[in-house]
Amino acid sequence: MNYDKIILELLSRVQTLEEQMAEVKSELANRYDEHEDDDEDVARQDEVTRSQAREKAIKIIQSKFPDYLVEKASRKEGSGIKVIKPDIDSKRTIFIKFFHSKTYEHRTGAFEHAWHTVNLNDIIGTYIDYCMFSVLDKNGNWNFLIYEPDELGMYNEQNRSAKSELLHLYFVIEDGKAKEVRENTVDVTDHLNNWDVLR
């Protein structure tokens, strides 16, 4: 029996349940406080849901590309972000799989990192064009890392000692630089807030 695979699957399910529970809590809070301004910054990162993080990303894309139609993708489309360019010749929709994480203190206490889990079977060879990882740090600063699915597949092959279809990513962002530190420290700054890939 492969216990590593079972543990990774359970960790992935726990993270999904945490995200869903945060969304339920947020929805309940919104029902009790209908007058709260949606654009107001949230004081604690624990209170920020995946939906709120996705809305922040949508607003950033809309501000950078005002001619694009940017909206939440339906559940059938992966519940990420859907981008339609106005170009008459190529009116193909871009689908972005969206992942959100707050920051967690590393077990050594030396740094904080975001923790994302990606099932590579869900993104590689599918209609997904990009994967976006949101990171909200303890100071309320937003950062987004954008990858093509194949880049994540290659990253998994090059930077993981054990082969698995579940890719766990620990992102650390400091002073405008991004690193992935799950096993080795890898500079991934090229993917940090690289909105130009959506041109």
mmCIF file of C-alpha atoms in Angstrom:
data_model
loop_
_atom_site.group_PDB
_atom_site.id
_atom_site.type_symbol
_atom_site.label_atom_id
_atom_site.label_comp_id
_atom_site.label_asym_id
_atom_site.label_seq_id
_atom_site.Cartn_x
_atom_site.Cartn_y
_atom_site.Cartn_z
ATOM 1 C CA MET A 1 0.000 0.000 0.000
ATOM 2 C CA ASN A 2 1.381 3.419 -0.984
ATOM 3 C CA TYR A 3 1.002 5.485 2.188
ATOM 4 C CA ASP A 4 2.693 8.571 0.707
ATOM 5 C CA LYS A 5 0.043 8.782 -2.007
ATOM 6 C CA ILE A 6 -2.759 8.337 0.530
ATOM 7 C CA ILE A 7 -1.310 11.039 2.805
ATOM 8 C CA LEU A 8 -0.924 13.474 -0.101
ATOM 9 C CA GLU A 9 -4.499 12.806 -1.207
ATOM 10 C CA LEU A 10 -5.784 13.396 2.333
ATOM 11 C CA LEU A 11 -3.821 16.657 2.621
ATOM 12 C CA SER A 12 -5.307 17.793 -0.677
ATOM 13 C CA ARG A 13 -8.816 16.964 0.527
ATOM 14 C CA VAL A 14 -8.246 18.814 3.809
ATOM 15 C CA GLN A 15 -7.124 21.918 1.932
ATOM 16 C CA THR A 16 -10.202 21.717 -0.329
ATOM 17 C CA LEU A 17 -12.467 21.384 2.711
ATOM 18 C CA GLU A 18 -10.762 24.355 4.388
ATOM 19 C CA GLU A 19 -11.355 26.471 1.273
ATOM 20 C CA GLN A 20 -14.998 25.386 1.058
ATOM 21 C CA MET A 21 -15.557 26.070 4.761
ATOM 22 C CA ALA A 22 -13.997 29.522 4.412
ATOM 23 C CA GLU A 23 -16.396 30.244 1.531
ATOM 24 C CA VAL A 24 -19.387 29.128 3.613
ATOM 25 C CA LYS A 25 -18.267 31.303 6.539
ATOM 26 C CA SER A 26 -17.812 34.246 4.211
ATOM 27 C CA GLU A 27 -21.267 33.784 2.699
ATOM 28 C CA LEU A 28 -22.842 33.681 6.164
ATOM 29 C CA ALA A 29 -20.931 36.785 7.224
ATOM 30 C CA ASN A 30 -22.077 38.633 4.098
ATOM 31 C CA ARG A 31 -25.718 37.794 4.842
ATOM 32 C CA TYR A 32 -25.459 39.357 8.287
ATOM 33 C CA ASP A 33 -23.566 42.413 7.102
ATOM 34 C CA GLU A 34 -25.042 43.448 3.763
ATOM 35 C CA HIS A 35 -23.738 47.010 4.083
ATOM 36 C CA GLU A 36 -20.078 46.059 4.161
ATOM 37 C CA ASP A 37 -18.111 47.478 1.230
ATOM 38 C CA ASP A 38 -16.875 44.668 -1.039
ATOM 39 C CA ASP A 39 -13.721 46.590 -1.933
ATOM 40 C CA GLU A 40 -12.697 47.162 1.677
ATOM 41 C CA ASP A 41 -9.446 45.416 2.599
ATOM 42 C CA VAL A 42 -9.877 42.445 4.892
ATOM 43 C CA ALA A 43 -7.866 42.799 8.083
ATOM 44 C CA ARG A 44 -6.874 39.159 8.520
ATOM 45 C CA GLN A 45 -5.789 36.801 5.790
ATOM 46 C CA ASP A 46 -7.728 33.958 7.477
ATOM 47 C CA GLU A 47 -10.911 35.765 6.496
ATOM 48 C CA VAL A 48 -10.068 35.976 2.784
ATOM 49 C CA THR A 49 -11.777 33.299 0.737
ATOM 50 C CA ARG A 50 -10.825 31.805 -2.592
ATOM 51 C CA SER A 51 -13.746 33.699 -4.160
ATOM 52 C CA GLN A 52 -12.456 37.020 -2.835
ATOM 53 C CA ALA A 53 -8.940 36.243 -4.065
ATOM 54 C CA ARG A 54 -10.313 35.361 -7.498
ATOM 55 C CA GLU A 55 -12.282 38.640 -7.594
ATOM 56 C CA LYS A 56 -9.068 40.526 -6.791
ATOM 57 C CA ALA A 57 -7.304 38.782 -9.703
ATOM 58 C CA ILE A 58 -10.222 39.548 -12.037
ATOM 59 C CA LYS A 59 -10.062 43.238 -11.101
ATOM 60 C CA ILE A 60 -6.310 43.329 -11.749
ATOM 61 C CA ILE A 61 -6.719 41.697 -15.179
ATOM 62 C CA GLN A 62 -9.539 44.112 -16.048
ATOM 63 C CA SER A 63 -7.426 47.108 -15.018
ATOM 64 C CA LYS A 64 -4.436 45.934 -17.079
ATOM 65 C CA PHE A 65 -6.495 44.869 -20.109
ATOM 66 C CA PRO A 66 -9.631 47.052 -20.173
ATOM 67 C CA ASP A 67 -10.682 45.676 -23.583
ATOM 68 C CA TYR A 68 -10.846 42.094 -22.295
ATOM 69 C CA LEU A 69 -14.012 40.483 -21.014
ATOM 70 C CA VAL A 70 -12.967 38.902 -17.692
ATOM 71 C CA GLU A 71 -15.323 36.925 -15.483
ATOM 72 C CA LYS A 72 -15.631 34.029 -13.106
ATOM 73 C CA ALA A 73 -15.722 30.717 -14.937
ATOM 74 C CA SER A 74 -18.685 28.460 -14.231
ATOM 75 C CA ARG A 75 -18.321 25.327 -12.138
ATOM 76 C CA LYS A 76 -18.437 23.284 -15.373
ATOM 77 C CA GLU A 77 -15.553 25.414 -16.687
ATOM 78 C CA GLY A 78 -13.462 24.807 -13.572
ATOM 79 C CA SER A 79 -14.625 27.708 -11.363
ATOM 80 C CA GLY A 80 -11.530 29.710 -12.220
ATOM 81 C CA ILE A 81 -11.258 32.785 -14.423
ATOM 82 C CA LYS A 82 -12.461 33.142 -18.000
ATOM 83 C CA VAL A 83 -10.810 35.737 -20.270
ATOM 84 C CA ILE A 84 -12.125 36.660 -23.718
ATOM 85 C CA LYS A 85 -9.978 38.938 -25.867
ATOM 86 C CA PRO A 86 -11.744 41.392 -28.179
ATOM 87 C CA ASP A 87 -9.590 40.390 -31.150
ATOM 88 C CA ILE A 88 -11.983 39.532 -33.992
ATOM 89 C CA ASP A 89 -9.611 37.020 -35.582
ATOM 90 C CA SER A 90 -9.044 34.977 -32.439
ATOM 91 C CA LYS A 91 -11.995 35.178 -30.104
ATOM 92 C CA ARG A 92 -10.929 32.072 -28.227
ATOM 93 C CA THR A 93 -11.613 31.984 -24.506
ATOM 94 C CA ILE A 94 -8.657 31.678 -22.137
ATOM 95 C CA PHE A 95 -9.340 29.523 -19.095
ATOM 96 C CA ILE A 96 -7.341 30.029 -15.904
ATOM 97 C CA LYS A 97 -7.414 27.434 -13.129
ATOM 98 C CA PHE A 98 -7.312 29.410 -9.883
ATOM 99 C CA PHE A 99 -5.675 28.423 -6.579
ATOM 100 C CA HIS A 100 -5.592 30.457 -3.359
ATOM 101 C CA SER A 101 -3.547 30.197 -0.190
ATOM 102 C CA LYS A 102 -2.821 32.272 2.849
ATOM 103 C CA THR A 103 0.716 32.087 4.204
ATOM 104 C CA TYR A 104 1.789 29.462 6.723
ATOM 105 C CA GLU A 105 4.760 29.576 9.048
ATOM 106 C CA HIS A 106 7.398 27.037 8.074
ATOM 107 C CA ARG A 107 7.982 24.377 10.729
ATOM 108 C CA THR A 108 11.414 25.890 11.428
ATOM 109 C CA GLY A 109 9.845 29.326 11.873
ATOM 110 C CA ALA A 110 12.430 30.744 9.465
ATOM 111 C CA PHE A 111 9.939 31.970 6.868
ATOM 112 C CA GLU A 112 6.314 31.989 5.800
ATOM 113 C CA HIS A 113 5.077 30.256 2.676
ATOM 114 C CA ALA A 114 1.886 29.719 0.715
ATOM 115 C CA TRP A 115 0.838 26.118 0.153
ATOM 116 C CA HIS A 116 -0.882 25.016 -3.037
ATOM 117 C CA THR A 117 -1.721 21.515 -4.252
ATOM 118 C CA VAL A 118 -2.218 20.795 -7.949
ATOM 119 C CA ASN A 119 -3.439 17.556 -9.466
ATOM 120 C CA LEU A 120 -1.474 17.525 -12.715
ATOM 121 C CA ASN A 121 -4.001 15.162 -14.321
ATOM 122 C CA ASP A 122 -6.609 17.925 -13.988
ATOM 123 C CA ILE A 123 -4.622 20.512 -15.944
ATOM 124 C CA ILE A 124 -2.184 18.930 -18.406
ATOM 125 C CA GLY A 125 -3.713 18.062 -21.779
ATOM 126 C CA THR A 126 -6.996 19.787 -20.905
ATOM 127 C CA TYR A 127 -8.687 23.033 -21.915
ATOM 128 C CA ILE A 128 -6.865 24.889 -19.089
ATOM 129 C CA ASP A 129 -4.531 27.540 -20.525
ATOM 130 C CA TYR A 130 -2.977 28.847 -17.312
ATOM 131 C CA CYS A 131 -2.809 28.113 -13.606
ATOM 132 C CA MET A 132 -2.838 31.084 -11.249
ATOM 133 C CA PHE A 133 -1.714 30.870 -7.634
ATOM 134 C CA SER A 134 -2.729 33.669 -5.305
ATOM 135 C CA VAL A 135 -0.714 34.464 -2.212
ATOM 136 C CA LEU A 136 -1.916 36.873 0.446
ATOM 137 C CA ASP A 137 0.761 37.564 3.023
ATOM 138 C CA LYS A 138 0.235 38.524 6.659
ATOM 139 C CA ASN A 139 0.601 42.214 5.744
ATOM 140 C CA GLY A 140 -2.284 42.034 3.296
ATOM 141 C CA ASN A 141 -0.123 42.183 0.147
ATOM 142 C CA TRP A 142 -1.461 40.320 -2.891
ATOM 143 C CA ASN A 143 0.746 38.363 -5.270
ATOM 144 C CA PHE A 144 -0.132 36.031 -8.121
ATOM 145 C CA LEU A 145 2.031 33.452 -9.893
ATOM 146 C CA ILE A 146 0.973 32.371 -13.383
ATOM 147 C CA TYR A 147 2.073 29.148 -15.091
ATOM 148 C CA GLU A 148 1.137 27.186 -18.168
ATOM 149 C CA PRO A 149 0.092 23.617 -17.242
ATOM 150 C CA ASP A 150 3.030 22.064 -19.127
ATOM 151 C CA GLU A 151 5.437 24.282 -17.180
ATOM 152 C CA LEU A 152 4.110 22.785 -13.950
ATOM 153 C CA GLY A 153 4.525 19.282 -15.365
ATOM 154 C CA MET A 154 8.166 20.003 -16.235
ATOM 155 C CA TYR A 155 8.675 21.676 -12.859
ATOM 156 C CA ASN A 156 7.401 18.524 -11.163
ATOM 157 C CA GLU A 157 9.820 16.338 -13.151
ATOM 158 C CA GLN A 158 12.824 18.583 -12.510
ATOM 159 C CA ASN A 159 12.274 19.550 -8.878
ATOM 160 C CA ARG A 160 10.650 16.595 -7.128
ATOM 161 C CA SER A 161 12.434 13.517 -5.860
ATOM 162 C CA ALA A 162 9.293 11.341 -5.727
ATOM 163 C CA LYS A 163 7.031 10.983 -8.736
ATOM 164 C CA SER A 164 3.423 11.947 -8.043
ATOM 165 C CA GLU A 165 0.538 13.469 -9.956
ATOM 166 C CA LEU A 166 -0.100 15.702 -6.938
ATOM 167 C CA LEU A 167 2.277 18.653 -7.003
ATOM 168 C CA HIS A 168 2.671 20.531 -3.722
ATOM 169 C CA LEU A 169 4.069 24.028 -4.074
ATOM 170 C CA TYR A 170 5.440 26.182 -1.242
ATOM 171 C CA PHE A 171 5.837 29.756 -2.495
ATOM 172 C CA VAL A 172 7.840 32.339 -0.547
ATOM 173 C CA ILE A 173 7.593 35.963 -1.701
ATOM 174 C CA GLU A 174 9.921 38.617 -0.322
ATOM 175 C CA ASP A 175 11.026 41.980 -1.688
ATOM 176 C CA GLY A 176 9.528 41.378 -5.133
ATOM 177 C CA LYS A 177 11.218 37.975 -5.501
ATOM 178 C CA ALA A 178 9.476 34.601 -5.502
ATOM 179 C CA LYS A 179 10.911 31.203 -4.605
ATOM 180 C CA GLU A 180 9.431 27.722 -4.451
ATOM 181 C CA VAL A 181 10.867 25.875 -1.456
ATOM 182 C CA ARG A 182 9.035 22.551 -1.065
ATOM 183 C CA GLU A 183 12.195 20.501 -1.702
ATOM 184 C CA ASN A 184 14.861 22.781 -3.173
ATOM 185 C CA THR A 185 14.939 26.556 -3.310
ATOM 186 C CA VAL A 186 14.016 27.515 -6.879
ATOM 187 C CA ASP A 187 13.712 31.097 -8.124
ATOM 188 C CA VAL A 188 10.265 31.461 -9.741
ATOM 189 C CA THR A 189 10.217 35.265 -9.953
ATOM 190 C CA ASP A 190 9.550 35.040 -13.720
ATOM 191 C CA HIS A 191 6.053 33.788 -12.851
ATOM 192 C CA LEU A 192 5.347 36.458 -10.222
ATOM 193 C CA ASN A 193 2.634 38.906 -11.295
ATOM 194 C CA ASN A 194 3.523 38.151 -14.941
ATOM 195 C CA TRP A 195 0.252 39.475 -16.337
ATOM 196 C CA ASP A 196 1.791 40.031 -19.805
ATOM 197 C CA VAL A 197 1.360 36.314 -20.612
ATOM 198 C CA LEU A 198 -2.328 37.114 -21.045
ATOM 199 C CA ARG A 199 -1.671 39.523 -23.948
#
